[in-house]
């Protein structure tokens, strides 16, 4: 069975930017979530999210298709069982991008999951980056900023690893190092390397 890593960050902390840099390295597999949020410029249906109407979201929900769901900044988001189960049946490392509520639910469902949080260097820089991204209205930016403090407090109580995204290159390197360390953790390593360890020892 694969390993689940949850990634949580206040909006604007740089999650998409860091993941974009790591994409080609094949460090982990993504699960594509369902959302009722409108696509941002450059986002693709089925790649960044499955973009659906609220009606469709609720029909998936009533069919029991979701491992977890959350309302984030007024939009619905959900992780599909079908995505997660298919990936976990292999030895892949699965990265789930979740808000705090979703990350707590994933931990309750998969206690061996590991939680990473990305932090901005300061609240002021978070605000600048969110405004500079220019993908959201002033009201949406305000909503995201006021949620940030609570999200960070959740991280202080729940995250296993933190990354401060000050210099992008350093943050990307830190992220990569954390993923590699998680893969070497006893429970993850033994679970993911059963055949290899069996051959090495012939006793497992
Ligand atoms: P998130 O996915 O966490 O909401 P983004 O990756 O969209 O955040 O980043 C928010 C904005 O901050 C983007 O405009 C991005 O280019 C910028 N950004 C991300 N990381 C850095 C960094 N280390 N230094 C300066 N700007 C950054
Ligand atoms: P965005 O709209 O900026 O892509 O994401 C907003 C927030 O929703 C982020 O904190 C992101 O991690 C979270 N999110 C994205 N997909 C899911 C999901 O499937 N479930 C939950 N709980 N949160 C999600």
GROMACS .gro file of N, CA and C in nm, residues 1 4 35 40 45 95 113:
model
   21
    1UNK      N    1   0.083  -0.120   0.000
    1UNK     CA    2   0.000   0.000   0.000
    1UNK      C    3   0.086   0.126   0.000
    4UNK      N    4   0.026   0.816   0.213
    4UNK     CA    5  -0.044   0.942   0.189
    4UNK      C    6   0.030   1.057   0.257
   35UNK      N    7  -1.412   2.014  -0.753
   35UNK     CA    8  -1.448   2.143  -0.693
   35UNK      C    9  -1.560   2.211  -0.769
   40UNK      N   10  -0.930   2.882  -1.271
   40UNK     CA   11  -0.850   3.003  -1.291
   40UNK      C   12  -0.786   2.993  -1.429
   45UNK      N   13  -0.952   2.119  -1.674
   45UNK     CA   14  -1.044   2.022  -1.615
   45UNK      C   15  -0.982   1.882  -1.623
   95UNK      N   16   0.009   1.244  -0.288
   95UNK     CA   17   0.001   1.376  -0.227
   95UNK      C   18  -0.140   1.433  -0.240
  113UNK      N   19  -0.092   0.867   0.756
  113UNK     CA   20  -0.063   0.978   0.664
  113UNK      C   21   0.022   1.084   0.736
   0.00000   0.00000   0.00000
